[in-house]
Coordinates of N, CA, C and O in Angstrom, one line a residue:
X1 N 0.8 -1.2 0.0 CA 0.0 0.0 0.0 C 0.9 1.2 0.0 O 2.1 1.0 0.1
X2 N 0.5 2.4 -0.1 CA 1.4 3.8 -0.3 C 1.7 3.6 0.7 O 2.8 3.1 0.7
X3 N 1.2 3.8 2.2 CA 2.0 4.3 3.5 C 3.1 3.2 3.8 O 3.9 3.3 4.7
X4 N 3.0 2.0 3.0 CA 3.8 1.0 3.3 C 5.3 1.6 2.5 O 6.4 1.6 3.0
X5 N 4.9 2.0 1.0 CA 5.4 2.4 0.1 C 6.9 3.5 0.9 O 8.1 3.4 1.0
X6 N 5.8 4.8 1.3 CA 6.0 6.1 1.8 C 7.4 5.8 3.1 O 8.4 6.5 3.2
X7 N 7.0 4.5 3.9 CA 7.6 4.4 4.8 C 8.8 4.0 4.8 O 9.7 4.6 5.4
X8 N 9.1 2.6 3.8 CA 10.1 1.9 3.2 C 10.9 2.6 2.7 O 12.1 2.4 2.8
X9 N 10.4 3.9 1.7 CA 11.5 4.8 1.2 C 11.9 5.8 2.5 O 13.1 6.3 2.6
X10 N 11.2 6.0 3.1 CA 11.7 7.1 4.6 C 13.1 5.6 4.5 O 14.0 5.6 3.7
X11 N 13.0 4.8 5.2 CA 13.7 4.3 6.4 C 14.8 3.7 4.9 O 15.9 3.8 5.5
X12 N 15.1 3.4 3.9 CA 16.2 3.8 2.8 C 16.6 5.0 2.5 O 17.5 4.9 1.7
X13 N 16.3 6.0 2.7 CA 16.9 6.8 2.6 C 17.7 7.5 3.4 O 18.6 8.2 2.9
X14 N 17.5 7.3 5.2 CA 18.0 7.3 6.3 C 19.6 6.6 6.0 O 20.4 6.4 6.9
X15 N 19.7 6.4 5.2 CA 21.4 5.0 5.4 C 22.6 6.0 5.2 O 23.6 5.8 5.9
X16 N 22.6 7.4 4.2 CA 24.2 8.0 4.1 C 23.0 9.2 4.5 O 21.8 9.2 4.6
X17 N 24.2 10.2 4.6 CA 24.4 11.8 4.5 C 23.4 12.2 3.4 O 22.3 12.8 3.7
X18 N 23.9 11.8 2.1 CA 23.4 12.3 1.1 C 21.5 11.7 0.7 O 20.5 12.1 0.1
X19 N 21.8 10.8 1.1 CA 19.6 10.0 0.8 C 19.4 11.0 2.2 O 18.5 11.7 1.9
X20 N 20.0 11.5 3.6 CA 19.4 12.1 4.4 C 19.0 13.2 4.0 O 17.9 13.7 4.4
X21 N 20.0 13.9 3.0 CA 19.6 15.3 2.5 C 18.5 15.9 1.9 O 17.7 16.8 1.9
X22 N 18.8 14.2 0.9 CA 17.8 14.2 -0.2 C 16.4 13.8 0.6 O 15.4 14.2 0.0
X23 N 16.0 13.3 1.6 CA 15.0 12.8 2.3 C 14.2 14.0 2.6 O 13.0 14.1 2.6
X24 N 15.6 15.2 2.9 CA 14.8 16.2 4.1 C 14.1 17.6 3.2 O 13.4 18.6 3.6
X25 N 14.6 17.3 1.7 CA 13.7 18.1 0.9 C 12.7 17.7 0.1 O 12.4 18.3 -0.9
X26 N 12.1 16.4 0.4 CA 11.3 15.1 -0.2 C 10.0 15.6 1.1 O 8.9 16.2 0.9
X27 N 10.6 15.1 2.3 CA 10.0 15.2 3.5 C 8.3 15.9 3.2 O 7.3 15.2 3.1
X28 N 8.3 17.5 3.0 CA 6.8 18.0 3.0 C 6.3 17.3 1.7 O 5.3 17.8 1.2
X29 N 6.8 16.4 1.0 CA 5.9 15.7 -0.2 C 5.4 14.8 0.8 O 4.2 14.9 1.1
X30 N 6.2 13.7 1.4 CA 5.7 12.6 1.7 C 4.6 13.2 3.0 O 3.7 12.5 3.2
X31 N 4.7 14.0 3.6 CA 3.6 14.1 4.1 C 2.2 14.9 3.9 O 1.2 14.8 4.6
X32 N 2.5 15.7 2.9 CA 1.3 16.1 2.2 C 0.7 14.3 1.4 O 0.0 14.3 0.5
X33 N 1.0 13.7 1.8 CA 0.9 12.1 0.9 C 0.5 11.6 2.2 O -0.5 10.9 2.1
X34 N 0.7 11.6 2.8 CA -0.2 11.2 4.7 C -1.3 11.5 4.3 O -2.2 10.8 4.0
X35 N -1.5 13.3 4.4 CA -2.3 14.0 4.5 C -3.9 13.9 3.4 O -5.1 14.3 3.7
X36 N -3.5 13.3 2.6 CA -4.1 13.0 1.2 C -4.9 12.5 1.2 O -4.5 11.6 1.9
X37 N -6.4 12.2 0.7 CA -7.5 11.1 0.9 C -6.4 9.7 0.1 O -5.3 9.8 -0.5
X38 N -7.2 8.6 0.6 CA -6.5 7.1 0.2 C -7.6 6.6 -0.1 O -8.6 6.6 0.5
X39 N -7.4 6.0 -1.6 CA -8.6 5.5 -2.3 C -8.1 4.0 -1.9 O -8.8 3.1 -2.3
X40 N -7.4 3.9 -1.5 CA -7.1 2.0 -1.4 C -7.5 1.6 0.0 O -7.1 0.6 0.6
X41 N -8.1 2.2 0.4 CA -8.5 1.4 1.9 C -8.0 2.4 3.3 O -7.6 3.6 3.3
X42 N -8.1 1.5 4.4 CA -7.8 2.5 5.8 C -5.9 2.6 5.4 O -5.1 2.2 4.6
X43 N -5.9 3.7 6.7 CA -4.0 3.3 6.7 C -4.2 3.4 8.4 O -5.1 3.8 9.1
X44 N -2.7 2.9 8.7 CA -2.3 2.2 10.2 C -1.6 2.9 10.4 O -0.8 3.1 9.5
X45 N -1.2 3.6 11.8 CA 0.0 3.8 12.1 C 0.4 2.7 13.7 O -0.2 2.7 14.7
X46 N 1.6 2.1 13.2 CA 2.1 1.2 14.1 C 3.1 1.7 15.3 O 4.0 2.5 15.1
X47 N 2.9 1.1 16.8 CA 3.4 2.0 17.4 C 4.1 0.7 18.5 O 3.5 -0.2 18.9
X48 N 5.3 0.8 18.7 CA 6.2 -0.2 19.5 C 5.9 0.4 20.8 O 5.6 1.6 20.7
X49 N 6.0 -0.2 22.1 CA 6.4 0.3 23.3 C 7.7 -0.6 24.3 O 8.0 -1.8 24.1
X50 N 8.0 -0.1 24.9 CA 9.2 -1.0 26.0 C 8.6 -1.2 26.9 O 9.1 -2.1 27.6
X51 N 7.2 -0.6 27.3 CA 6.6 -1.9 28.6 C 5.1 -1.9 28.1 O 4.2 -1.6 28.9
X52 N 5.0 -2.3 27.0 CA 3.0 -2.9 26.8 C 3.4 -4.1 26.8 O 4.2 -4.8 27.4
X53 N 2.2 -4.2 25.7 CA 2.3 -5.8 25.7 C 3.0 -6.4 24.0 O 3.5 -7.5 23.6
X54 N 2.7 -5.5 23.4 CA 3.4 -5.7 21.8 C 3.2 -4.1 21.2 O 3.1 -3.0 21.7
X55 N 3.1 -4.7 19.8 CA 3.0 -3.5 18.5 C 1.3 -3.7 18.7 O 0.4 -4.6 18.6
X56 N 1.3 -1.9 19.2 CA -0.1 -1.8 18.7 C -0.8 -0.6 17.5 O -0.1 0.4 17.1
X57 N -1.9 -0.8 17.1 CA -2.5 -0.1 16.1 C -3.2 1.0 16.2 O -3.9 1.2 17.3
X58 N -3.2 2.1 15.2 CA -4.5 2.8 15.2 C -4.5 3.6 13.8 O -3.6 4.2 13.2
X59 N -6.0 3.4 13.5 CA -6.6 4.0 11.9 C -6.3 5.4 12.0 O -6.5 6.2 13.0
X60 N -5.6 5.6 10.7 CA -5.0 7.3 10.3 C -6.4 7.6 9.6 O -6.8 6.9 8.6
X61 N -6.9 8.3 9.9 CA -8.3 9.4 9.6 C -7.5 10.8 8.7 O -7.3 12.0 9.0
X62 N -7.0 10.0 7.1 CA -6.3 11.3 6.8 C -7.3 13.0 6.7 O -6.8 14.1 6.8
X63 N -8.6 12.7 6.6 CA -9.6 13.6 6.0 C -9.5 14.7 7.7 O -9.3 15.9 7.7
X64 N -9.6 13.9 8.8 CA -9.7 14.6 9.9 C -8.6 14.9 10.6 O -8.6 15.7 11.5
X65 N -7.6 14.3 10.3 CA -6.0 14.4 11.2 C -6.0 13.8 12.0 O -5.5 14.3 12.9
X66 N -6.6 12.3 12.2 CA -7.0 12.0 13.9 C -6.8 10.5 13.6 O -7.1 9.7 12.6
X67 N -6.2 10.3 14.9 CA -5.8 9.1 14.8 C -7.1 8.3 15.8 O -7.7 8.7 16.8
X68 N -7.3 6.9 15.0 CA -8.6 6.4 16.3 C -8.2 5.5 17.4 O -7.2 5.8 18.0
X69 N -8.9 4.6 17.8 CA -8.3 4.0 19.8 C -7.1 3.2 19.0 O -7.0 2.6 17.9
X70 N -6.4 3.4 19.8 CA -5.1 2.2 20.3 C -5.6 1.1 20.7 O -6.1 0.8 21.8
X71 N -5.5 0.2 19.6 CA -5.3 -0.9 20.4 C -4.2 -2.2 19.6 O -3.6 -1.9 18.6
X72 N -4.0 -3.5 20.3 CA -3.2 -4.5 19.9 C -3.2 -4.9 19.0 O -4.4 -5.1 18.5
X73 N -2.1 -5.2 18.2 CA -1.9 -5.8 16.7 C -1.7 -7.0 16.9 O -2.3 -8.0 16.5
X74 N -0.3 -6.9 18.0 CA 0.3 -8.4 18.0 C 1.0 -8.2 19.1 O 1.7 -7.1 19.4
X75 N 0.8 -9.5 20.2 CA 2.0 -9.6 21.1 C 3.5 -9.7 20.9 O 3.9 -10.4 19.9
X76 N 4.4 -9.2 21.6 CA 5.7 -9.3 21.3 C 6.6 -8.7 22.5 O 6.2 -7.6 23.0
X77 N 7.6 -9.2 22.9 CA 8.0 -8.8 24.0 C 8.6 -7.1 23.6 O 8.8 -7.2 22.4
X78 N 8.9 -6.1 24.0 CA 9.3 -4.9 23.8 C 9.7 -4.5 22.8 O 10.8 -4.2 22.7
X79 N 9.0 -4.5 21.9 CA 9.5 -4.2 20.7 C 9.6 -2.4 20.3 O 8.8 -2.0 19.4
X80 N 10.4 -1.7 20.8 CA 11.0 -0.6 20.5 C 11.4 0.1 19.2 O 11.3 1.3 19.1
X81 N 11.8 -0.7 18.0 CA 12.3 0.2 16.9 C 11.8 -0.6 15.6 O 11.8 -1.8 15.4
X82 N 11.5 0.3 14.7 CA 10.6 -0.7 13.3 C 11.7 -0.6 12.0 O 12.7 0.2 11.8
X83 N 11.4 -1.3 11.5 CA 11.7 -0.9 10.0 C 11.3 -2.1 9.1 O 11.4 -3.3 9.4
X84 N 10.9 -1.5 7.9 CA 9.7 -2.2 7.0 C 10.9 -2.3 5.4 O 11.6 -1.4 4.8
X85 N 10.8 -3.6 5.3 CA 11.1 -3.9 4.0 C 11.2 -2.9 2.9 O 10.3 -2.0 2.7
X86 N 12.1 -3.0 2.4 CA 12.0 -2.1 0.9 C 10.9 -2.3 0.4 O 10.0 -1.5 -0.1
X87 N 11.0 -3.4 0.6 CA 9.7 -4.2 -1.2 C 8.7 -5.2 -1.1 O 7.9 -5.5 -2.0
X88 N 8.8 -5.7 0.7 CA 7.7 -6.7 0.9 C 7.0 -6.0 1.9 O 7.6 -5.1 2.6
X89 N 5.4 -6.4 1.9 CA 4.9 -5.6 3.4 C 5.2 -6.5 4.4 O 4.3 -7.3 4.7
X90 N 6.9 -6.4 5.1 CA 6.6 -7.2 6.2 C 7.8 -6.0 6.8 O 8.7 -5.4 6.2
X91 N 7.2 -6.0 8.4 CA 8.1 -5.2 9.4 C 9.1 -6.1 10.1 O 9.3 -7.3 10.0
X92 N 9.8 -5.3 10.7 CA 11.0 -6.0 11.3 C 11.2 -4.9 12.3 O 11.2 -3.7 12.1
X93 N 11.3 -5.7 13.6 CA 11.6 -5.0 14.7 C 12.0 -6.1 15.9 O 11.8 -7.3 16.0
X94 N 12.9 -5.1 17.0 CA 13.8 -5.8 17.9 C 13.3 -5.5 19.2 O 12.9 -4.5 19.7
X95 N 13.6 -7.1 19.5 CA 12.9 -6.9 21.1 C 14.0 -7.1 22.0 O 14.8 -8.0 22.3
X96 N 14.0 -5.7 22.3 CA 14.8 -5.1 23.4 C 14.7 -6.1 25.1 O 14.1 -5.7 26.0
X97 N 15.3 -7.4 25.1 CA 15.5 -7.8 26.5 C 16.9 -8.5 26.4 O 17.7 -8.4 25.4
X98 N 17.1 -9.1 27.4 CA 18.6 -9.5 27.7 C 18.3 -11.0 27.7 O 17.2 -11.5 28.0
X99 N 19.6 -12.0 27.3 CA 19.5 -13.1 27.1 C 19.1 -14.1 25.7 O 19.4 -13.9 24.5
X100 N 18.4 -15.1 26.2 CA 17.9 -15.7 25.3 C 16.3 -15.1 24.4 O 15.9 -15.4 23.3
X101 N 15.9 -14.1 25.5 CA 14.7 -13.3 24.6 C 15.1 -12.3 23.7 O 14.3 -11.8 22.9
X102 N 16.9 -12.0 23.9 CA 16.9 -10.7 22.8 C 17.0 -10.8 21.4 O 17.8 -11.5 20.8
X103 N 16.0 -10.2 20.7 CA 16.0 -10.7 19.5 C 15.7 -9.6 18.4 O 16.1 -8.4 18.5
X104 N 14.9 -10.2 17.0 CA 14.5 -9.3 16.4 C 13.8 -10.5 15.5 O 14.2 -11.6 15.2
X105 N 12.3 -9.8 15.1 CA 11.0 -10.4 14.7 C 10.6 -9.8 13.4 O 10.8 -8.6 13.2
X106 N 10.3 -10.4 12.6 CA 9.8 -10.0 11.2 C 8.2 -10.4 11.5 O 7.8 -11.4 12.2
X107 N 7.4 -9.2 10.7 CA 6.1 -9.7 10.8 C 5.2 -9.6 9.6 O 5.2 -8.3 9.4
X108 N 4.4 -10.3 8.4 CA 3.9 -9.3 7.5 C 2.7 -9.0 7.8 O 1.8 -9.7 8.4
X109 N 2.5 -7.5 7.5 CA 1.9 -6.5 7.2 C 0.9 -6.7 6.4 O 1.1 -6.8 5.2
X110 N -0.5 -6.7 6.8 CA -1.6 -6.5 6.6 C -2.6 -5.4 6.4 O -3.7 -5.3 7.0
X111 N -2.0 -4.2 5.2 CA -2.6 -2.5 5.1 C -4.0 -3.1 5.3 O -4.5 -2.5 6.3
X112 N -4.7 -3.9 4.8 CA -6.4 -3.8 4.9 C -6.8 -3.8 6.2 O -8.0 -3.4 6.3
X113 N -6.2 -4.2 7.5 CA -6.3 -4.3 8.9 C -5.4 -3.9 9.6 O -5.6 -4.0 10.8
X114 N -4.4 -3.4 9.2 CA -3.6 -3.3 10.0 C -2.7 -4.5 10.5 O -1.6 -4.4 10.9
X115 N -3.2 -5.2 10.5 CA -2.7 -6.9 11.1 C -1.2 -7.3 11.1 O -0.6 -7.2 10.1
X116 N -0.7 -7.8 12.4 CA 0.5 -8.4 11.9 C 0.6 -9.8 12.2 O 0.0 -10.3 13.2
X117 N 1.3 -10.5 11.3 CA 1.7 -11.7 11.5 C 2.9 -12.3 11.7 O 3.6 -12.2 10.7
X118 N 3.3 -13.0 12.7 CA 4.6 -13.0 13.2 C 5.3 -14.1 11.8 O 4.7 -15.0 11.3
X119 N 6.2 -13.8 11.5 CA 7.0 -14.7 10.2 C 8.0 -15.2 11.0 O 8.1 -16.4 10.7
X120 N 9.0 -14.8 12.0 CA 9.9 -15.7 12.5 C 10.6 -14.9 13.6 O 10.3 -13.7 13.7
X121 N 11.3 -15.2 14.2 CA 12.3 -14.4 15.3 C 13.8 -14.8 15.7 O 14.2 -16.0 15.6
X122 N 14.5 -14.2 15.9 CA 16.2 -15.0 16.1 C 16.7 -14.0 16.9 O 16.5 -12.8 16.9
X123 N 17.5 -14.9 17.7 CA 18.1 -14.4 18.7 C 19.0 -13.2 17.9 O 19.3 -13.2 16.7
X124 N 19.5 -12.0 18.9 CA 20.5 -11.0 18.0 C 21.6 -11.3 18.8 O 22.5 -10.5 18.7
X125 N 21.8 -12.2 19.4 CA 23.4 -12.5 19.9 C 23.9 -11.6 21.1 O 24.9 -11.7 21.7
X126 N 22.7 -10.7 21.3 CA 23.3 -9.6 21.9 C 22.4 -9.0 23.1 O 21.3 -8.5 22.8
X127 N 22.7 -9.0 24.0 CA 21.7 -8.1 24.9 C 21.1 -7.0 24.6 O 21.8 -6.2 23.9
X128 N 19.7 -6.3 24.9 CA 19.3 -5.4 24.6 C 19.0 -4.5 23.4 O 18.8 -3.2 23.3
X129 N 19.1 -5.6 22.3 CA 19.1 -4.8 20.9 C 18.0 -3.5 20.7 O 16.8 -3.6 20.9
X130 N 18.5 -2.5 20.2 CA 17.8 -1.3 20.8 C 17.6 -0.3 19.0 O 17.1 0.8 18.9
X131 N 18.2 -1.1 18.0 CA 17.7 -0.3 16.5 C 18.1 -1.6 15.4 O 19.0 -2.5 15.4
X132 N 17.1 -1.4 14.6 CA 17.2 -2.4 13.3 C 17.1 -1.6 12.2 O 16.3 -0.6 12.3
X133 N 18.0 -1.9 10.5 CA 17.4 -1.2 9.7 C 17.5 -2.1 8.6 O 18.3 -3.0 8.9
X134 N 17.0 -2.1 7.1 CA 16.9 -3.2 6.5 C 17.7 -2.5 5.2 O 17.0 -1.5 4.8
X135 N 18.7 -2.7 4.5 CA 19.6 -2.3 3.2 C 18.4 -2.2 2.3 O 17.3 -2.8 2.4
X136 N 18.7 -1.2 1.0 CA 17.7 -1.1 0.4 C 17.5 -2.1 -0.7 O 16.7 -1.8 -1.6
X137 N 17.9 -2.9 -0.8 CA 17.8 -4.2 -1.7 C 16.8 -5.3 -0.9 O 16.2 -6.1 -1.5
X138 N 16.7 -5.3 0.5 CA 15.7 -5.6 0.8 C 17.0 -7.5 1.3 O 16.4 -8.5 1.5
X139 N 18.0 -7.3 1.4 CA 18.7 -8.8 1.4 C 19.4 -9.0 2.7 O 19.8 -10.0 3.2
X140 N 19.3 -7.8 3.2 CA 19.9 -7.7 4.9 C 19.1 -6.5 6.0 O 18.4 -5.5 5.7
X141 N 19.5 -7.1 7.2 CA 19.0 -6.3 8.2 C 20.0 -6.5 9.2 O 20.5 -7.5 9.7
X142 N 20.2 -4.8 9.5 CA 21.5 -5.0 10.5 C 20.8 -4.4 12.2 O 20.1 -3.4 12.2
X143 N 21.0 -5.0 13.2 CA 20.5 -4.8 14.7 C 21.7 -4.7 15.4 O 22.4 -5.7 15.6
X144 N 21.9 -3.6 15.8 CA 22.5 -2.7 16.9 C 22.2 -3.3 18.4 O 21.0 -3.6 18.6
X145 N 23.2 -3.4 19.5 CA 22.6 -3.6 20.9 C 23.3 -2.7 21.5 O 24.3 -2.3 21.0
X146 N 22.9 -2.1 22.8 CA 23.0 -1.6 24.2 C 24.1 -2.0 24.5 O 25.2 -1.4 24.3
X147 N 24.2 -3.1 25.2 CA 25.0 -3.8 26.0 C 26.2 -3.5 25.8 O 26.8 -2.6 26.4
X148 N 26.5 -4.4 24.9 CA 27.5 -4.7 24.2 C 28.6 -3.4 23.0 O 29.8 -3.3 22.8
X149 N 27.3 -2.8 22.6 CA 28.0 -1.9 21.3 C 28.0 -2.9 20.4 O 29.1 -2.8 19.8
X150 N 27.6 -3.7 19.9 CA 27.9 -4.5 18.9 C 26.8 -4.2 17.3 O 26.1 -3.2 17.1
X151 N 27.0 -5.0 16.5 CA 26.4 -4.7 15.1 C 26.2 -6.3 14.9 O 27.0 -7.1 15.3
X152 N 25.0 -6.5 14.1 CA 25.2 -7.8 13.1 C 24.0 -7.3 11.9 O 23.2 -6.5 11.6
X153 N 24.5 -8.1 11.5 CA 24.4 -8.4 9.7 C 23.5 -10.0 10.1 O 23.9 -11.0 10.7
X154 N 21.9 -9.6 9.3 CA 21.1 -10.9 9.1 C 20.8 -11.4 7.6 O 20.7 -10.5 6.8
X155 N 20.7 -12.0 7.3 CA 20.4 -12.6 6.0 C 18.8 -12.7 5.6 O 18.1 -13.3 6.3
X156 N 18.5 -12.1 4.6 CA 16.6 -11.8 4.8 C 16.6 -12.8 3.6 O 17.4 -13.0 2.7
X157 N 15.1 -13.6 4.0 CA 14.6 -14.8 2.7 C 13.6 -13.4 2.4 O 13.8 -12.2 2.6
X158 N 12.5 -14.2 1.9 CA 11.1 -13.5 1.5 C 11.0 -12.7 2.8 O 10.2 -13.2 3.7
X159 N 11.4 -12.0 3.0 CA 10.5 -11.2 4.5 C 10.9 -12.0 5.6 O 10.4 -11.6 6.7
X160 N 11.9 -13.4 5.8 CA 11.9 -14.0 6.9 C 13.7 -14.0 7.1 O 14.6 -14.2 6.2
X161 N 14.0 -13.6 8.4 CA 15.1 -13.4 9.4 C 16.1 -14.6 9.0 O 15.9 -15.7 9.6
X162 N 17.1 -14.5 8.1 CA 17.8 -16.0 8.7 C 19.0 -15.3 9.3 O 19.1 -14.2 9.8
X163 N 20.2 -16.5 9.1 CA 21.6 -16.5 10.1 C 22.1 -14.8 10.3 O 22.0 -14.0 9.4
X164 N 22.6 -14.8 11.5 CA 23.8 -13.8 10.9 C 24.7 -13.6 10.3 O 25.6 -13.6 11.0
X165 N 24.9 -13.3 9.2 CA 26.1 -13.6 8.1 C 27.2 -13.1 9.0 O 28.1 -13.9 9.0
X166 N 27.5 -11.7 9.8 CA 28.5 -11.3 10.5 C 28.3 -10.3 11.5 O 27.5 -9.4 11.3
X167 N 29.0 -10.4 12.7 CA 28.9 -9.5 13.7 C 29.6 -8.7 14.3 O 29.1 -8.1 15.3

């Protein structure tokens, strides 16, 4: 869908200096493009927290500016930071805890509901993983932790999380 569209190019363009530049004179397009009636259906905005219960939802009312109730998409342990595929509607986000729960979760994206569906999860090696972002070829996703200071490099199938190629 566009806001999936809209989103995926925000979070590739974030990667150098220069897509940042270029981003930050793009910027009042893409959101006069929020702002805009949507002939394809509702749009979602998705919202992580560090102590709910998961990623929860709520319908963008572009006509009125208003967002409607919050409520649950999907359980998931703290999931703190997003980022959405170049080219598939599936999210990816990292659940910020320590140990064997720290991780990071791919989910696809369901624009007609909002809906997410969990596609798989893998440990990030690392305590506290605290930002995820996905290359714009859509072939890797790298997760940052707290702890540690560390980086890895994941290997993406169709929208699903595999090994860490490197850390």
């Amino acid at each position: 869908s566009r806001w999936l569209d809209t989103l995926a190019a925000m979070n590739a363009l974030a990667l150098t200096r220069r897509r940042f530049l270029a981003a930050s004179a793009a910027f009042p397009f893409a959101l006069r493009g929020l702002a805009e009636s949507h002939a394809g259906g509702p749009r979602w905005v998705l919202l992580g927290t560090d102590t709910g219960k998961g990623i929860y939802r709520a319908r963008w009312d572009a006509a009125a500016g208003e967002l409607g109730p919050v409520e649950l998409a999907v359980a998931t342990d703290r999931p703190n930071y997003f980022a959405l595929h170049p080219k598939l509607p599936v999210l990816y986000t990292v659940n910020e805890m320590n140990g064997a729960k720290a991780g990071v979760s791919g989910f696809r994206v369901d624009a007609a509901t909002g809906g997410l569906t969990l596609i798989n999860e893998v440990s990030s090696k690392a305590d506290g993983p605290c930002y995820v972002s996905v290359d714009h070829t859509g072939r890797s996703a790298f997760v940052a932790d707290y702890a540690g200071g560390t980086v890895a490099a994941f290997d993406l199938g169709v929208g699903e999380i595999g090994r860490a190629s490197c850390r």
